[in-house]
């Protein structure tokens, strides 16, 4: 609760009260794992045409993002509140104090926040509350400035006094609805959405990888299923025997990712609205998918597969471009309880609408804009009350020792749909290649999401570009901005690691 409310202040562009989140919670005493879905919902008044300019033309991405149309019912506050009621030890109001005090006293604007504001000025200008906070007197806040957010402090003080449910039926929900419906891109949220909002406890999705059990968040996130598919396919490729620093190895990993992303587009969306094939993580299926990979050859015929339970008559792949905002953190307490939480307002600064000291999400643009393709309905189309598909992949890994399992690693990352690769690659490095967690996070990214071969620029991996071009992949050198955070449980104690590409840290006491 404290980490999230402070992040909502100091990293407001990425996550906060106006967004949604997924959490994995491991209870050390009960040795049980739970996953909680605090994903935003589409307004009850919305329709599958939400992001269509006309019958056949989807809106331009940023036209859809900026303004009220993209705002889903926020889930993060309810998630924190429900988890606190179930598992919390310290009083709720104590947990909000650090963020309240920091918001009143002011915090130092970080380089990343300052750069993000400078880059996004033209969009941040469009809402007067957003502009007043990030562009006071028309000038962007700067690195090192002391920034106070007294309105956020007031909002948190109300939540401290009345509890998390207050957010959903009060001047806060009213202010959100008023902002969304009065925005130039009028949105469809209403108080009925807040009344209906529920945090859903779902079964974690776990898949084996060597002698580990890798557990994560199931649909509406595609995270755990796609990560599990990549790992399962790679185990069939004997990834533990491959050279971790060879372009040929990363071509095999890229092919596994292409296969997983093809299935993801076809099959994954909110499970309360579509039926998801049961066989996506079955070993027999992953073995057959692995046989579609030929080392040092690009498979030009990749498509989704046919796992047990797949029905083709109603579903179709869409196009839902998740963006790179988001935060991830892992916390382990002295009893060994673990939280792995990924939290987001979607795009950097979300919908750019600010209410009561926090930004509102644009999570609804994680839906497919097109409701149908080739006469078939898209699985991840907008529907009233539905949760947009995510890629967030908060993960906890257990080592299997005989019939027992003990936690060995917890991690996750921001990064839109690249989250899947960031997490899967870190797991290959640590679990199959036995690399240290920090070294795994520091390694260059080579990513293929069933599209171009993305190679992280300013790393040694740029030397592999020709190798991939010669195999007919289209390549691109670019910044690949992961924000991995994790804790590894080693023989000698816990090792924390944080991605140097962003501003996270690991701390222990
Ligand atoms: N909005 C990013 C994600 O949910 O994956």
CSV table of C-alpha atoms and ligand atoms in Angstrom, one decimal:
chain,number,residue,atom,x,y,z
A,1,UNK,CA,0.0,0.0,0.0
A,2,UNK,CA,2.8,2.3,0.9
A,3,UNK,CA,4.9,1.5,-2.1
A,4,UNK,CA,2.0,2.0,-4.5
A,5,UNK,CA,0.8,5.3,-3.0
A,6,UNK,CA,4.4,6.7,-3.0
A,7,UNK,CA,4.9,5.5,-6.6
A,8,UNK,CA,1.7,7.3,-7.5
A,9,UNK,CA,3.3,10.5,-6.3
A,10,UNK,CA,6.9,10.2,-7.5
A,11,UNK,CA,6.4,8.1,-10.6
A,12,UNK,CA,2.9,9.4,-11.5
A,13,UNK,CA,3.4,8.8,-15.2
A,14,UNK,CA,3.4,5.0,-14.7
A,15,UNK,CA,0.9,3.9,-12.1
A,16,UNK,CA,-1.3,5.2,-9.4
A,17,UNK,CA,-4.8,5.5,-7.9
A,18,UNK,CA,-6.3,6.1,-11.4
A,19,UNK,CA,-5.1,2.8,-12.8
A,20,UNK,CA,-5.2,-1.0,-12.4
A,21,UNK,CA,-2.9,-3.7,-11.2
A,22,UNK,CA,-2.3,-7.4,-10.8
A,23,UNK,CA,-0.8,-8.9,-7.7
A,24,UNK,CA,0.6,-12.3,-6.7
A,25,UNK,CA,0.7,-12.9,-3.0
A,26,UNK,CA,2.6,-15.8,-1.4
A,27,UNK,CA,1.6,-16.6,2.2
A,28,UNK,CA,4.6,-18.2,3.8
A,29,UNK,CA,2.7,-19.6,6.7
A,30,UNK,CA,0.0,-21.3,4.7
A,31,UNK,CA,2.5,-22.0,1.8
A,32,UNK,CA,-0.2,-20.8,-0.6
A,33,UNK,CA,-0.2,-18.5,-3.6
A,34,UNK,CA,-3.0,-16.2,-4.6
A,35,UNK,CA,-3.4,-13.9,-7.5
A,36,UNK,CA,-5.6,-10.8,-7.6
A,37,UNK,CA,-7.0,-9.0,-10.6
A,38,UNK,CA,-7.5,-5.3,-10.1
A,39,UNK,CA,-7.7,-4.6,-13.9
A,40,UNK,CA,-9.8,-1.7,-15.1
A,41,UNK,CA,-13.2,-2.4,-16.7
A,42,UNK,CA,-14.8,-1.0,-19.8
A,43,UNK,CA,-17.8,1.3,-19.0
A,44,UNK,CA,-21.2,-0.4,-18.9
A,45,UNK,CA,-22.3,2.1,-21.5
A,46,UNK,CA,-19.5,1.2,-24.0
A,47,UNK,CA,-19.8,-0.8,-27.1
A,48,UNK,CA,-17.4,-2.6,-29.4
A,49,UNK,CA,-17.3,0.5,-31.6
A,50,UNK,CA,-15.6,2.6,-28.9
A,51,UNK,CA,-12.4,3.2,-30.8
A,52,UNK,CA,-13.8,3.1,-34.3
A,53,UNK,CA,-13.9,6.4,-36.3
A,54,UNK,CA,-16.5,4.8,-38.6
A,55,UNK,CA,-17.8,1.3,-39.4
A,56,UNK,CA,-14.4,0.2,-40.9
A,57,UNK,CA,-11.8,2.6,-39.7
A,58,UNK,CA,-10.1,2.4,-36.2
A,59,UNK,CA,-9.1,5.7,-34.5
A,60,UNK,CA,-5.5,6.8,-34.6
A,61,UNK,CA,-3.8,5.5,-31.4
A,62,UNK,CA,-3.1,8.8,-29.6
A,63,UNK,CA,-6.5,10.2,-30.7
A,64,UNK,CA,-8.0,7.3,-28.7
A,65,UNK,CA,-5.5,7.6,-25.7
A,66,UNK,CA,-5.8,11.3,-24.8
A,67,UNK,CA,-9.1,12.2,-23.2
A,68,UNK,CA,-12.0,10.5,-21.5
A,69,UNK,CA,-12.8,7.8,-24.0
A,70,UNK,CA,-9.8,5.6,-23.0
A,71,UNK,CA,-10.5,5.7,-19.2
A,72,UNK,CA,-11.6,2.4,-17.6
A,73,UNK,CA,-12.9,2.0,-14.1
A,74,UNK,CA,-9.8,2.1,-11.9
A,75,UNK,CA,-9.0,-1.0,-9.9
A,76,UNK,CA,-5.8,-0.3,-8.0
A,77,UNK,CA,-7.4,1.3,-4.8
A,78,UNK,CA,-9.9,-1.6,-4.4
A,79,UNK,CA,-7.0,-4.1,-5.0
A,80,UNK,CA,-4.9,-2.5,-2.2
A,81,UNK,CA,-8.0,-2.3,0.1
A,82,UNK,CA,-9.1,-5.8,-0.4
A,83,UNK,CA,-5.6,-7.3,-0.1
A,84,UNK,CA,-5.1,-5.2,3.1
A,85,UNK,CA,-8.4,-6.5,4.6
A,86,UNK,CA,-7.4,-10.1,3.8
A,87,UNK,CA,-3.6,-10.0,4.6
A,88,UNK,CA,-2.7,-6.7,6.2
A,89,UNK,CA,-1.1,-6.4,9.6
A,90,UNK,CA,-0.4,-2.7,10.1
A,91,UNK,CA,-3.3,-0.2,10.2
A,92,UNK,CA,-4.4,1.0,6.8
A,93,UNK,CA,-4.1,4.7,7.7
A,94,UNK,CA,-0.5,4.2,8.9
A,95,UNK,CA,0.4,2.8,5.5
A,96,UNK,CA,-0.9,5.9,3.7
A,97,UNK,CA,1.1,8.3,5.9
A,98,UNK,CA,4.4,8.3,4.1
A,99,UNK,CA,2.8,9.3,0.8
A,100,UNK,CA,0.6,11.9,2.5
A,101,UNK,CA,3.7,13.4,4.2
A,102,UNK,CA,5.8,13.3,1.1
A,103,UNK,CA,3.0,14.9,-1.0
A,104,UNK,CA,2.8,17.8,1.5
A,105,UNK,CA,6.5,18.2,1.9
A,106,UNK,CA,7.4,17.7,-1.7
A,107,UNK,CA,9.7,15.3,-3.5
A,108,UNK,CA,12.6,15.7,-5.8
A,109,UNK,CA,11.6,15.4,-9.4
A,110,UNK,CA,13.7,12.5,-10.9
A,111,UNK,CA,15.5,12.7,-14.3
A,112,UNK,CA,13.0,10.2,-15.8
A,113,UNK,CA,9.9,12.1,-14.7
A,114,UNK,CA,11.4,15.4,-15.9
A,115,UNK,CA,12.3,14.0,-19.3
A,116,UNK,CA,8.9,12.4,-19.7
A,117,UNK,CA,7.1,15.7,-18.9
A,118,UNK,CA,9.4,17.6,-21.3
A,119,UNK,CA,8.7,15.1,-24.1
A,120,UNK,CA,4.9,15.0,-23.6
A,121,UNK,CA,4.2,18.8,-23.1
A,122,UNK,CA,1.8,19.1,-26.0
A,123,UNK,CA,-0.4,16.4,-24.7
A,124,UNK,CA,-0.1,17.3,-21.0
A,125,UNK,CA,-1.3,20.8,-21.9
A,126,UNK,CA,-4.7,19.6,-23.0
A,127,UNK,CA,-6.2,19.1,-19.5
A,128,UNK,CA,-6.0,22.1,-17.2
A,129,UNK,CA,-5.4,20.2,-14.0
A,130,UNK,CA,-2.7,18.1,-15.6
A,131,UNK,CA,-1.1,21.3,-17.1
A,132,UNK,CA,-1.2,23.1,-13.8
A,133,UNK,CA,0.7,20.3,-12.0
A,134,UNK,CA,3.3,19.3,-14.6
A,135,UNK,CA,3.6,22.6,-16.5
A,136,UNK,CA,3.2,25.3,-13.8
A,137,UNK,CA,3.1,28.7,-15.5
A,138,UNK,CA,3.4,26.9,-18.8
A,139,UNK,CA,6.9,25.5,-18.1
A,140,UNK,CA,7.7,21.8,-17.6
A,141,UNK,CA,8.8,20.8,-14.1
A,142,UNK,CA,12.6,20.1,-14.1
A,143,UNK,CA,14.9,17.4,-12.7
A,144,UNK,CA,15.7,18.3,-9.0
A,145,UNK,CA,12.6,20.5,-8.5
A,146,UNK,CA,10.8,20.1,-5.3
A,147,UNK,CA,7.3,19.1,-6.3
A,148,UNK,CA,4.4,19.2,-3.8
A,149,UNK,CA,1.0,17.6,-4.5
A,150,UNK,CA,-1.3,18.9,-1.7
A,151,UNK,CA,-4.4,17.7,-3.6
A,152,UNK,CA,-3.1,14.1,-3.7
A,153,UNK,CA,-2.3,14.4,0.1
A,154,UNK,CA,-6.0,15.4,0.6
A,155,UNK,CA,-7.3,12.5,-1.4
A,156,UNK,CA,-5.1,10.0,0.5
A,157,UNK,CA,-6.2,11.6,3.8
A,158,UNK,CA,-9.8,10.9,2.8
A,159,UNK,CA,-8.9,7.3,1.9
A,160,UNK,CA,-7.0,6.9,5.2
A,161,UNK,CA,-10.0,8.1,7.1
A,162,UNK,CA,-12.8,6.3,5.2
A,163,UNK,CA,-11.0,3.2,3.7
A,164,UNK,CA,-10.5,2.2,0.1
A,165,UNK,CA,-14.2,1.7,-0.8
A,166,UNK,CA,-14.7,5.4,-0.4
A,167,UNK,CA,-12.9,5.9,-3.7
A,168,UNK,CA,-15.8,4.2,-5.4
A,169,UNK,CA,-18.7,6.1,-4.1
A,170,UNK,CA,-17.8,9.6,-3.1
A,171,UNK,CA,-16.6,13.0,-4.3
A,172,UNK,CA,-13.6,11.1,-5.8
A,173,UNK,CA,-15.6,8.8,-8.1
A,174,UNK,CA,-17.9,11.8,-8.9
A,175,UNK,CA,-14.8,13.9,-9.9
A,176,UNK,CA,-13.5,11.1,-12.1
A,177,UNK,CA,-16.9,10.7,-13.9
A,178,UNK,CA,-17.2,14.5,-14.3
A,179,UNK,CA,-13.7,14.8,-15.8
A,180,UNK,CA,-14.2,11.9,-18.2
A,181,UNK,CA,-17.6,13.0,-19.5
A,182,UNK,CA,-16.6,16.6,-19.8
A,183,UNK,CA,-13.4,15.8,-21.7
A,184,UNK,CA,-13.1,16.8,-25.3
A,185,UNK,CA,-13.0,13.0,-26.2
A,186,UNK,CA,-16.0,12.3,-24.0
A,187,UNK,CA,-15.8,9.0,-22.2
A,188,UNK,CA,-18.5,6.8,-21.0
A,189,UNK,CA,-17.7,6.1,-17.3
A,190,UNK,CA,-20.6,6.5,-14.9
A,191,UNK,CA,-21.1,5.9,-11.2
A,192,UNK,CA,-22.7,2.6,-12.1
A,193,UNK,CA,-19.2,1.4,-13.2
A,194,UNK,CA,-17.8,2.2,-9.8
A,195,UNK,CA,-20.7,0.5,-8.0
A,196,UNK,CA,-20.1,-2.6,-10.1
A,197,UNK,CA,-16.3,-2.8,-9.8
A,198,UNK,CA,-14.9,-5.9,-8.2
A,199,UNK,CA,-11.4,-7.2,-7.5
A,200,UNK,CA,-11.3,-10.8,-8.7
A,201,UNK,CA,-9.2,-13.5,-7.0
A,202,UNK,CA,-8.2,-15.8,-9.8
A,203,UNK,CA,-6.3,-19.1,-9.8
A,204,UNK,CA,-2.6,-18.3,-10.5
A,205,UNK,CA,-1.3,-19.8,-13.7
A,206,UNK,CA,1.7,-22.1,-13.1
A,207,UNK,CA,3.8,-23.9,-15.6
A,208,UNK,CA,6.9,-26.2,-15.2
A,209,UNK,CA,10.3,-25.2,-16.4
A,210,UNK,CA,13.0,-27.8,-15.5
A,211,UNK,CA,12.7,-28.4,-11.8
A,212,UNK,CA,10.8,-25.1,-11.2
A,213,UNK,CA,7.2,-24.1,-11.1
A,214,UNK,CA,6.8,-20.6,-12.7
A,215,UNK,CA,3.6,-19.0,-11.4
A,216,UNK,CA,2.0,-15.8,-12.6
A,217,UNK,CA,-1.1,-13.9,-13.5
A,218,UNK,CA,-3.6,-15.6,-15.8
A,219,UNK,CA,-6.2,-13.9,-18.1
A,220,UNK,CA,-7.2,-11.1,-18.6
A,221,UNK,CA,-3.4,-10.9,-18.5
A,222,UNK,CA,-1.6,-12.8,-21.2
A,223,UNK,CA,1.5,-12.6,-19.1
A,224,UNK,CA,1.8,-16.0,-17.4
A,225,UNK,CA,0.5,-18.0,-20.4
A,226,UNK,CA,2.8,-16.4,-22.9
A,227,UNK,CA,5.8,-16.6,-20.5
A,228,UNK,CA,4.9,-20.3,-19.7
A,229,UNK,CA,4.6,-21.1,-23.4
A,230,UNK,CA,8.0,-19.6,-24.2
A,231,UNK,CA,9.7,-21.4,-21.4
A,232,UNK,CA,8.0,-24.7,-22.2
A,233,UNK,CA,8.9,-24.5,-25.9
A,234,UNK,CA,12.5,-23.6,-24.9
A,235,UNK,CA,12.8,-26.5,-22.5
A,236,UNK,CA,11.9,-28.8,-25.5
A,237,UNK,CA,14.7,-27.0,-27.4
A,238,UNK,CA,17.2,-27.9,-24.5
A,239,UNK,CA,17.8,-24.2,-23.9
A,240,UNK,CA,20.0,-25.1,-20.8
A,241,UNK,CA,22.6,-26.5,-23.2
A,242,UNK,CA,22.7,-23.5,-25.5
A,243,UNK,CA,25.3,-20.7,-25.4
A,244,UNK,CA,23.8,-17.8,-23.6
A,245,UNK,CA,25.8,-15.2,-25.5
A,246,UNK,CA,25.3,-16.5,-29.1
A,247,UNK,CA,23.1,-14.9,-31.7
A,248,UNK,CA,22.0,-18.4,-32.7
A,249,UNK,CA,20.6,-19.1,-29.2
A,250,UNK,CA,18.6,-15.8,-29.3
A,251,UNK,CA,17.2,-16.8,-32.7
A,252,UNK,CA,15.7,-19.9,-31.1
A,253,UNK,CA,14.3,-17.9,-28.2
A,254,UNK,CA,12.9,-15.4,-30.7
A,255,UNK,CA,11.1,-18.2,-32.6
A,256,UNK,CA,9.6,-19.5,-29.3
A,257,UNK,CA,8.4,-15.9,-28.7
A,258,UNK,CA,6.9,-15.6,-32.2
A,259,UNK,CA,4.9,-18.8,-31.6
A,260,UNK,CA,3.7,-17.6,-28.2
A,261,UNK,CA,2.6,-14.2,-29.5
A,262,UNK,CA,0.7,-15.8,-32.3
A,263,UNK,CA,-1.4,-17.8,-29.8
A,264,UNK,CA,-1.7,-14.8,-27.5
A,265,UNK,CA,-3.3,-12.6,-30.3
A,266,UNK,CA,-5.7,-15.4,-31.2
A,267,UNK,CA,-6.8,-16.8,-27.9
A,268,UNK,CA,-6.2,-14.5,-24.9
A,269,UNK,CA,-8.6,-11.9,-23.5
A,270,UNK,CA,-10.9,-11.5,-20.5
A,271,UNK,CA,-11.9,-15.1,-19.4
A,272,UNK,CA,-15.3,-13.9,-18.2
A,273,UNK,CA,-16.2,-13.0,-21.8
A,274,UNK,CA,-14.4,-15.6,-24.0
A,275,UNK,CA,-13.5,-19.2,-23.6
A,276,UNK,CA,-9.8,-19.8,-23.4
A,277,UNK,CA,-8.4,-23.1,-24.7
A,278,UNK,CA,-7.4,-25.3,-21.8
A,279,UNK,CA,-4.4,-26.8,-23.7
A,280,UNK,CA,-2.3,-23.7,-24.2
A,281,UNK,CA,0.3,-24.8,-21.6
A,282,UNK,CA,0.0,-28.6,-22.0
A,283,UNK,CA,3.4,-30.3,-22.5
A,284,UNK,CA,2.2,-32.2,-25.6
A,285,UNK,CA,1.1,-29.0,-27.2
A,286,UNK,CA,4.3,-27.1,-26.4
A,287,UNK,CA,6.3,-30.0,-27.7
A,288,UNK,CA,4.5,-29.8,-31.0
A,289,UNK,CA,5.0,-26.0,-31.1
A,290,UNK,CA,8.7,-26.5,-30.4
A,291,UNK,CA,8.9,-28.8,-33.5
A,292,UNK,CA,8.0,-25.7,-35.6
A,293,UNK,CA,11.4,-24.2,-34.8
A,294,UNK,CA,14.5,-24.8,-36.9
A,295,UNK,CA,17.7,-23.3,-35.5
A,296,UNK,CA,19.2,-20.6,-37.7
A,297,UNK,CA,16.2,-20.6,-40.0
A,298,UNK,CA,13.2,-18.2,-39.8
A,299,UNK,CA,9.9,-20.0,-39.9
A,300,UNK,CA,7.8,-18.1,-42.5
A,301,UNK,CA,4.6,-20.1,-41.7
A,302,UNK,CA,4.1,-19.3,-38.1
A,303,UNK,CA,0.5,-18.9,-37.1
A,304,UNK,CA,-1.5,-19.7,-34.0
A,305,UNK,CA,-1.7,-23.3,-33.0
A,306,UNK,CA,-4.5,-25.7,-32.1
A,307,UNK,CA,-4.3,-26.5,-28.4
A,308,UNK,CA,-6.9,-28.6,-26.7
A,309,UNK,CA,-10.2,-26.6,-26.5
A,310,UNK,CA,-9.5,-24.2,-29.3
A,311,UNK,CA,-12.6,-23.2,-31.3
A,312,UNK,CA,-12.1,-21.2,-34.4
A,313,UNK,CA,-15.5,-20.1,-35.4
A,314,UNK,CA,-15.9,-17.2,-33.0
A,315,UNK,CA,-12.4,-15.8,-32.3
A,316,UNK,CA,-9.9,-13.8,-34.2
A,317,UNK,CA,-6.7,-12.0,-33.5
A,318,UNK,CA,-6.9,-8.3,-33.1
A,319,UNK,CA,-4.3,-5.6,-32.7
A,320,UNK,CA,-3.9,-4.1,-29.2
A,321,UNK,CA,-0.7,-2.1,-28.8
A,322,UNK,CA,0.1,-1.9,-25.1
A,323,UNK,CA,2.6,0.8,-24.2
A,324,UNK,CA,5.6,1.1,-22.1
A,325,UNK,CA,4.5,2.8,-18.9
A,326,UNK,CA,3.8,0.7,-15.8
A,327,UNK,CA,5.7,-0.1,-12.5
A,328,UNK,CA,6.7,-3.4,-10.9
A,329,UNK,CA,7.8,-4.1,-7.4
A,330,UNK,CA,8.6,-7.1,-5.3
A,331,UNK,CA,8.4,-7.1,-1.5
A,332,UNK,CA,9.4,-9.8,0.9
A,333,UNK,CA,8.7,-9.4,4.6
A,334,UNK,CA,10.5,-11.0,7.6
A,335,UNK,CA,8.0,-13.9,7.7
A,336,UNK,CA,8.8,-14.7,4.0
A,337,UNK,CA,5.5,-13.5,2.6
A,338,UNK,CA,6.0,-12.2,-0.9
A,339,UNK,CA,4.2,-9.6,-3.0
A,340,UNK,CA,4.9,-9.4,-6.7
A,341,UNK,CA,2.8,-6.5,-8.2
A,342,UNK,CA,2.7,-4.9,-11.6
A,343,UNK,CA,0.6,-1.7,-11.7
A,344,UNK,CA,-0.2,0.7,-14.5
A,345,UNK,CA,-2.0,3.6,-15.9
A,346,UNK,CA,-1.1,2.2,-19.4
A,347,UNK,CA,0.6,4.9,-21.6
A,348,UNK,CA,3.0,7.3,-20.0
A,349,UNK,CA,0.7,9.8,-18.2
A,350,UNK,CA,-2.3,7.6,-19.1
A,351,UNK,CA,-5.2,9.6,-20.6
A,352,UNK,CA,-3.4,12.8,-19.5
A,353,UNK,CA,-6.5,13.7,-17.4
A,354,UNK,CA,-5.8,14.5,-13.8
A,355,UNK,CA,-8.3,14.4,-11.0
A,356,UNK,CA,-7.8,14.9,-7.2
A,357,UNK,CA,-4.0,14.8,-7.6
A,358,UNK,CA,-3.6,11.7,-9.7
A,359,UNK,CA,-3.8,10.7,-13.4
A,360,UNK,CA,-6.5,8.6,-15.0
A,361,UNK,CA,-5.6,5.6,-17.0
A,362,UNK,CA,-6.0,5.0,-20.7
A,363,UNK,CA,-6.2,1.2,-20.2
A,364,UNK,CA,-9.1,0.8,-22.6
A,365,UNK,CA,-6.7,1.2,-25.5
A,366,UNK,CA,-5.4,-2.2,-24.5
A,367,UNK,CA,-8.5,-3.6,-26.2
A,368,UNK,CA,-8.5,-4.3,-29.9
A,369,UNK,CA,-9.8,-1.2,-31.7
A,370,UNK,CA,-11.3,-3.4,-34.4
A,371,UNK,CA,-14.2,-5.5,-33.1
A,372,UNK,CA,-14.1,-8.0,-36.0
A,373,UNK,CA,-11.8,-9.1,-38.7
A,374,UNK,CA,-12.6,-11.2,-41.7
A,375,UNK,CA,-16.2,-11.7,-40.5
A,376,UNK,CA,-15.1,-13.1,-37.1
A,377,UNK,CA,-15.3,-11.4,-33.7
A,378,UNK,CA,-11.9,-10.4,-32.1
A,379,UNK,CA,-11.4,-12.0,-28.7
A,380,UNK,CA,-10.1,-8.8,-27.2
A,381,UNK,CA,-12.8,-6.4,-28.5
A,382,UNK,CA,-14.4,-3.9,-26.3
A,383,UNK,CA,-17.5,-5.1,-24.4
A,384,UNK,CA,-19.3,-3.4,-21.5
A,385,UNK,CA,-17.8,-4.5,-18.1
A,386,UNK,CA,-14.9,-6.4,-19.8
A,387,UNK,CA,-11.2,-6.1,-18.8
A,388,UNK,CA,-8.7,-5.3,-21.5
A,389,UNK,CA,-6.1,-7.9,-22.2
A,390,UNK,CA,-2.8,-7.2,-20.5
A,391,UNK,CA,0.8,-8.4,-20.7
A,392,UNK,CA,1.7,-7.7,-17.1
A,393,UNK,CA,3.5,-10.7,-15.7
A,394,UNK,CA,4.1,-10.5,-11.9
A,395,UNK,CA,5.8,-13.8,-11.3
A,396,UNK,CA,6.8,-16.0,-8.4
A,397,UNK,CA,8.9,-19.1,-9.1
A,398,UNK,CA,9.0,-22.2,-6.9
A,399,UNK,CA,11.8,-24.8,-6.8
A,400,UNK,CA,10.4,-28.3,-6.7
A,401,UNK,CA,12.2,-30.4,-4.1
A,402,UNK,CA,10.7,-33.8,-3.9
A,403,UNK,CA,7.0,-33.2,-3.3
A,404,UNK,CA,7.7,-29.8,-1.7
A,405,UNK,CA,8.0,-26.4,-3.3
A,406,UNK,CA,9.8,-23.4,-2.0
A,407,UNK,CA,9.9,-19.9,-3.4
A,408,UNK,CA,13.2,-19.2,-5.2
A,409,UNK,CA,12.6,-16.1,-7.3
A,410,UNK,CA,10.0,-13.2,-7.6
A,411,UNK,CA,10.1,-10.7,-10.4
A,412,UNK,CA,8.3,-8.6,-13.0
A,413,UNK,CA,8.7,-5.6,-15.2
A,414,UNK,CA,6.9,-2.7,-16.9
A,415,UNK,CA,7.2,-2.5,-20.7
A,416,UNK,CA,3.9,-3.2,-22.5
A,417,UNK,CA,3.8,-6.5,-24.3
A,418,UNK,CA,7.6,-6.7,-24.1
A,419,UNK,CA,7.0,-7.5,-20.4
A,420,UNK,CA,6.5,-11.1,-21.6
A,421,UNK,CA,10.0,-11.2,-23.1
A,422,UNK,CA,11.7,-9.3,-20.2
A,423,UNK,CA,10.3,-11.8,-17.7
A,424,UNK,CA,10.8,-15.0,-19.9
A,425,UNK,CA,14.4,-14.0,-20.8
A,426,UNK,CA,15.3,-13.3,-17.1
A,427,UNK,CA,13.9,-16.7,-16.1
A,428,UNK,CA,15.9,-18.4,-18.8
A,429,UNK,CA,19.1,-16.6,-17.7
A,430,UNK,CA,18.6,-17.3,-14.0
A,431,UNK,CA,16.9,-20.7,-14.0
A,432,UNK,CA,18.4,-22.5,-17.0
A,433,UNK,CA,21.8,-20.7,-17.2
A,434,UNK,CA,22.2,-20.0,-13.5
A,435,UNK,CA,23.2,-16.4,-14.0
A,436,UNK,CA,22.9,-13.9,-11.1
A,437,UNK,CA,19.6,-12.0,-11.2
A,438,UNK,CA,21.3,-8.6,-11.6
A,439,UNK,CA,23.5,-9.9,-14.4
A,440,UNK,CA,20.3,-11.3,-16.1
A,441,UNK,CA,18.6,-7.9,-15.8
A,442,UNK,CA,21.8,-6.1,-17.2
A,443,UNK,CA,21.9,-8.3,-20.3
A,444,UNK,CA,21.0,-6.9,-23.7
A,445,UNK,CA,17.4,-7.4,-25.0
A,446,UNK,CA,16.7,-9.2,-28.3
A,447,UNK,CA,13.0,-9.4,-28.7
A,448,UNK,CA,10.6,-10.7,-31.3
A,449,UNK,CA,6.9,-10.3,-30.7
A,450,UNK,CA,5.8,-12.0,-34.0
A,451,UNK,CA,7.1,-8.9,-35.9
A,452,UNK,CA,10.5,-7.3,-36.2
A,453,UNK,CA,13.7,-8.5,-34.4
A,454,UNK,CA,14.2,-5.7,-31.9
A,455,UNK,CA,17.8,-5.4,-30.8
A,456,UNK,CA,18.7,-3.1,-27.9
A,457,UNK,CA,20.9,-0.3,-29.1
A,458,UNK,CA,24.2,0.6,-27.3
A,459,UNK,CA,24.7,-3.0,-26.3
A,460,UNK,CA,26.9,-5.8,-27.8
A,461,UNK,CA,23.9,-7.4,-29.3
A,462,UNK,CA,23.9,-4.8,-32.1
A,463,UNK,CA,26.8,-6.8,-33.6
A,464,UNK,CA,24.3,-9.6,-34.2
A,465,UNK,CA,22.1,-7.5,-36.5
A,466,UNK,CA,23.7,-8.9,-39.7
A,467,UNK,CA,23.3,-12.5,-38.5
A,468,UNK,CA,19.5,-12.0,-38.2
A,469,UNK,CA,19.2,-10.0,-41.4
A,470,UNK,CA,20.9,-12.8,-43.3
A,471,UNK,CA,18.2,-15.2,-41.9
A,472,UNK,CA,15.6,-12.8,-43.4
A,473,UNK,CA,14.4,-11.2,-40.1
A,474,UNK,CA,13.5,-7.5,-40.3
A,475,UNK,CA,15.6,-6.0,-37.6
A,476,UNK,CA,15.5,-2.7,-35.7
A,477,UNK,CA,18.0,-1.2,-33.3
A,478,UNK,CA,16.3,0.7,-30.5
A,479,UNK,CA,16.1,1.6,-26.9
A,480,UNK,CA,14.4,-1.2,-25.0
A,481,UNK,CA,13.4,0.2,-21.7
A,482,UNK,CA,12.7,-2.7,-19.3
A,483,UNK,CA,12.2,-2.0,-15.6
A,484,UNK,CA,12.8,-5.4,-14.1
A,485,UNK,CA,12.7,-5.8,-10.4
A,486,UNK,CA,13.2,-9.0,-8.4
A,487,UNK,CA,14.3,-10.9,-5.5
A,488,UNK,CA,16.3,-14.2,-5.6
A,489,UNK,CA,16.3,-16.5,-2.6
A,490,UNK,CA,19.8,-17.9,-2.6
A,491,UNK,CA,21.6,-20.3,-0.2
A,492,UNK,CA,23.1,-17.3,1.6
A,493,UNK,CA,20.0,-15.1,1.8
A,494,UNK,CA,18.0,-12.8,-0.4
A,495,UNK,CA,19.4,-11.0,-3.4
A,496,UNK,CA,17.5,-8.0,-4.7
A,497,UNK,CA,18.0,-6.7,-8.2
A,498,UNK,CA,16.7,-3.7,-10.1
A,499,UNK,CA,17.0,-2.7,-13.8
A,500,UNK,CA,19.6,0.0,-14.4
A,501,UNK,CA,17.6,1.2,-17.4
A,502,UNK,CA,15.1,2.9,-15.0
A,503,UNK,CA,15.2,4.4,-11.5
A,504,UNK,CA,14.3,1.4,-9.3
A,505,UNK,CA,16.4,0.2,-6.5
A,506,UNK,CA,16.6,-2.9,-4.2
A,507,UNK,CA,16.8,-2.4,-0.5
A,508,UNK,CA,16.9,-4.8,2.4
A,509,UNK,CA,17.2,-4.7,6.2
B,1,LIG,N1,-1.1,-1.6,-20.2
B,1,LIG,C1,0.0,-2.5,-20.2
B,1,LIG,C2,-0.4,-3.9,-19.9
B,1,LIG,O1,-1.4,-4.1,-19.3
B,1,LIG,O2,0.2,-4.8,-20.3
